[in-house]
Short mmCIF file of N, CA and C in Angstrom, two decimals:
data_model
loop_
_atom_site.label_atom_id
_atom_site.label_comp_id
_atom_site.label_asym_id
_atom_site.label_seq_id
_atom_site.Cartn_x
_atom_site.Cartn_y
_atom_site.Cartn_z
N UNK A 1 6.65 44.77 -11.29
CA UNK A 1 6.07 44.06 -10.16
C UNK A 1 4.54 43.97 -10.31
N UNK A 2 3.67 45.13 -11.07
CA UNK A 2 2.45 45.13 -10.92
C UNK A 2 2.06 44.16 -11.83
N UNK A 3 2.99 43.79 -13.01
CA UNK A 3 2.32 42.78 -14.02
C UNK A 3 2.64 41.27 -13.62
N UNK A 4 3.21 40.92 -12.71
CA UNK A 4 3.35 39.70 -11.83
C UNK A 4 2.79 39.59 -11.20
N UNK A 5 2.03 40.38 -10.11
CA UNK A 5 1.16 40.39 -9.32
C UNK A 5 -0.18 39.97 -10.13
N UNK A 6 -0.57 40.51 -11.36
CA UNK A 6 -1.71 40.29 -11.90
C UNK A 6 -1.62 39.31 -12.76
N UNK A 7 -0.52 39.06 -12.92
CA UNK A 7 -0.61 37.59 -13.75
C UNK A 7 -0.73 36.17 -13.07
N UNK A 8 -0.31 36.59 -11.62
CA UNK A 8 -0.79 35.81 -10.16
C UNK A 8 -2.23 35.55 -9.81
N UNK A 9 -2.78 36.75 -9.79
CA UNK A 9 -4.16 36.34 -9.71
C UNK A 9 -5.06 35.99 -10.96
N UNK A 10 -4.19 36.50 -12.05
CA UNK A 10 -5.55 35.56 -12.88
C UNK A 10 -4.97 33.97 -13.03
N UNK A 11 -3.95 33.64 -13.04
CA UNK A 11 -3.70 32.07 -12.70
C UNK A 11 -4.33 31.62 -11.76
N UNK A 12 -4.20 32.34 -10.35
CA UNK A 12 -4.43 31.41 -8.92
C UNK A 12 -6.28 31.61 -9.05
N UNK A 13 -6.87 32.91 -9.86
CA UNK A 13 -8.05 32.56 -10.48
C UNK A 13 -8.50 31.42 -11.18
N UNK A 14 -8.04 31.47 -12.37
CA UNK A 14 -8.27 30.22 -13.31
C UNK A 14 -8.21 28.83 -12.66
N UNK A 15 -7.33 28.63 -11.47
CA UNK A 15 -7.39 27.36 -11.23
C UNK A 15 -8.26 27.08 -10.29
N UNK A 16 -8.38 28.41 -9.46
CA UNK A 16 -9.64 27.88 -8.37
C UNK A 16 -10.89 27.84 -8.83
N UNK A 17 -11.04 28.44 -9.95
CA UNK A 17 -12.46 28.03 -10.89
C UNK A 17 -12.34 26.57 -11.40
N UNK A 18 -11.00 26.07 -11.86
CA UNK A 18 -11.41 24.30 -12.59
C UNK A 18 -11.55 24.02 -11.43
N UNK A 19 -10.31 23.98 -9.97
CA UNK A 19 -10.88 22.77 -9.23
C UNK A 19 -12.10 22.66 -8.61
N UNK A 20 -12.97 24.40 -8.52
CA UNK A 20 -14.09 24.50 -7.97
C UNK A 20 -14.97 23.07 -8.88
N UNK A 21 -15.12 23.32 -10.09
CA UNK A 21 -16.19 23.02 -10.85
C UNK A 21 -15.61 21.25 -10.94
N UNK A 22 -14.42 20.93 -11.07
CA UNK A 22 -14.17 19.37 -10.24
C UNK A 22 -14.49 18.60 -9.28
N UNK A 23 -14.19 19.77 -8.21
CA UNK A 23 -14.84 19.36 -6.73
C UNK A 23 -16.53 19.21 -6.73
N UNK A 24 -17.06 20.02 -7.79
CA UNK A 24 -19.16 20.21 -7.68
C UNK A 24 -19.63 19.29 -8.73
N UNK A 25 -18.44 18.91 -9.92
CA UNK A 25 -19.14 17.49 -10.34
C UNK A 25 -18.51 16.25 -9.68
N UNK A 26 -17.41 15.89 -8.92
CA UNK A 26 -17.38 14.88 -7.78
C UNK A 26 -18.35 14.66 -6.96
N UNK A 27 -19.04 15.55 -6.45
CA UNK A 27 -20.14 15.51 -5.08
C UNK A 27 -21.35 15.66 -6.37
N UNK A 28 -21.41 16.06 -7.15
CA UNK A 28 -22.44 15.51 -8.05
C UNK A 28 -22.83 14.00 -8.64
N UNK A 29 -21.64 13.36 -9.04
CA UNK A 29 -21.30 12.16 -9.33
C UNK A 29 -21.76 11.17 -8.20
N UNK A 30 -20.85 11.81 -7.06
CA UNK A 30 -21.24 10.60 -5.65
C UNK A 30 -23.03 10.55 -5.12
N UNK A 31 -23.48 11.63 -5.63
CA UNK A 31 -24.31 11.92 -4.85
C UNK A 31 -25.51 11.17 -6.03
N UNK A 32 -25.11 11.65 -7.01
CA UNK A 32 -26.14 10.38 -7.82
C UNK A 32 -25.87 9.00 -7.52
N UNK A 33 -24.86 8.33 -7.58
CA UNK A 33 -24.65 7.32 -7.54
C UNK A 33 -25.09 6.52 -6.42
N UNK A 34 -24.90 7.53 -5.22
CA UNK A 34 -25.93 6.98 -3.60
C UNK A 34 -27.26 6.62 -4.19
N UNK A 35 -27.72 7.27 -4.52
CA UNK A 35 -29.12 7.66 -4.59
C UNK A 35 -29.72 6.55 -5.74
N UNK A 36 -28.92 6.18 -7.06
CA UNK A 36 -29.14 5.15 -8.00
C UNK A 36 -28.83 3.87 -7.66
N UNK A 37 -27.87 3.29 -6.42
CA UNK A 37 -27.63 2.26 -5.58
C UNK A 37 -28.81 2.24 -4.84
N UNK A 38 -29.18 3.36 -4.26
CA UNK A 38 -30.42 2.66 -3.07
C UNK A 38 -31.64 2.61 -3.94
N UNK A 39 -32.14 3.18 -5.25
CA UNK A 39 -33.27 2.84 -5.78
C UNK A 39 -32.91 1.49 -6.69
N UNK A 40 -32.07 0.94 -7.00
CA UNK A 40 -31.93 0.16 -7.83
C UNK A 40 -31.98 -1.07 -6.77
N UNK A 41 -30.84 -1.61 -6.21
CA UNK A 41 -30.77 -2.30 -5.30
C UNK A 41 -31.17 -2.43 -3.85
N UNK A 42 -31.51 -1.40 -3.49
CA UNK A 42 -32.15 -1.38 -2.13
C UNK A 42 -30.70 -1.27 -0.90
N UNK A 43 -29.51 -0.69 -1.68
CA UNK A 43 -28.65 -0.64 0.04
C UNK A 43 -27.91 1.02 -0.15
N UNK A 44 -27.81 0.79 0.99
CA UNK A 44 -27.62 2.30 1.35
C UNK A 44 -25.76 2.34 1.66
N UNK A 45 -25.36 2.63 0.35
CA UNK A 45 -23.81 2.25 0.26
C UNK A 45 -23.41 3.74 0.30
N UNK A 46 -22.05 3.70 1.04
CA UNK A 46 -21.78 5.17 0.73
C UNK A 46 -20.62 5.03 -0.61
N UNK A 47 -20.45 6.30 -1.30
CA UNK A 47 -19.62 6.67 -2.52
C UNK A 47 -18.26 6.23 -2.45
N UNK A 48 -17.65 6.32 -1.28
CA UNK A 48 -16.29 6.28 -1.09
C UNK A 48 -16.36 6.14 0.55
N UNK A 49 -15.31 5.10 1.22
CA UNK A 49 -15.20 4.26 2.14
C UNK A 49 -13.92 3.83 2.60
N UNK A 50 -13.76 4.38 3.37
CA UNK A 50 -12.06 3.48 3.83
C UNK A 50 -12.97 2.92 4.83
N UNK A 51 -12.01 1.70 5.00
CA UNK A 51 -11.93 0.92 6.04
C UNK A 51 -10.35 0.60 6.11
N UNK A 52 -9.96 -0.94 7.31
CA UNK A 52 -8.49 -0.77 7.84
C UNK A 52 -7.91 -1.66 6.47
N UNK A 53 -8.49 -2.23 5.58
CA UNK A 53 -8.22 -3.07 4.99
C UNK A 53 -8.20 -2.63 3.33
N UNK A 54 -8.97 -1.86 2.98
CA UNK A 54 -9.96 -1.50 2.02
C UNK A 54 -10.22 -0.46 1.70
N UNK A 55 -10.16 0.30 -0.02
CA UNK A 55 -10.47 1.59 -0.18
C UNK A 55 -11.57 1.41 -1.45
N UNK A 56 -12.64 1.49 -1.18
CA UNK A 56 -14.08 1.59 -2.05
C UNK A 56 -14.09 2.70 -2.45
N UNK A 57 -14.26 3.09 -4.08
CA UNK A 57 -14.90 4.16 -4.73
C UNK A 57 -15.45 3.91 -5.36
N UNK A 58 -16.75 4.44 -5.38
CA UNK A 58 -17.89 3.55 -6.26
C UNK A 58 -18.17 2.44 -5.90
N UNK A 59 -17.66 1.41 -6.89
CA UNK A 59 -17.97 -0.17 -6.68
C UNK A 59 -16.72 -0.88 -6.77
N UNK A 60 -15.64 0.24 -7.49
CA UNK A 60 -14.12 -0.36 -7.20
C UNK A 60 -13.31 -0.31 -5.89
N UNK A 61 -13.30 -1.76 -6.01
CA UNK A 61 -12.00 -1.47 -4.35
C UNK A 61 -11.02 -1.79 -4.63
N UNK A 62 -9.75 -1.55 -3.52
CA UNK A 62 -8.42 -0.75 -3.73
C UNK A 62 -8.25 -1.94 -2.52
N UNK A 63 -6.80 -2.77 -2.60
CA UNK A 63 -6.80 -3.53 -1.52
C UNK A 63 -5.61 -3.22 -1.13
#
């Protein structure tokens, strides 16, 4: 039982470290990309956008 238990946490470890470091270059990514939209072009777009019609990420939309 004790070597299941620890083979539990270093998995449920290992993965909450990739998706951590997925999730901090996503909000890294978006967060440049705000910021290179409003100096380049001048609009203040957000990264990702639903609307009732429409799913924007980036500059790709999803209809």
């Amino acid at each position: 039982m004790k070597r299941q238990t620890k083979t539990f946490f270093r998995s449920f470890y290992l993965t909450l470290v990739i998706l951590l470091c997925i999730s901090i270059g996503w909000i890294g990514i978006t967060t440049a990309w705000e910021n290179i939209v409003q100096v380049a072009f001048g609009r203040y777009d957000k990264a990702v956008e639903i609307t009732d019609d429409t799913i924007r990420i980036l500059d790709f939309t999803i209809k």
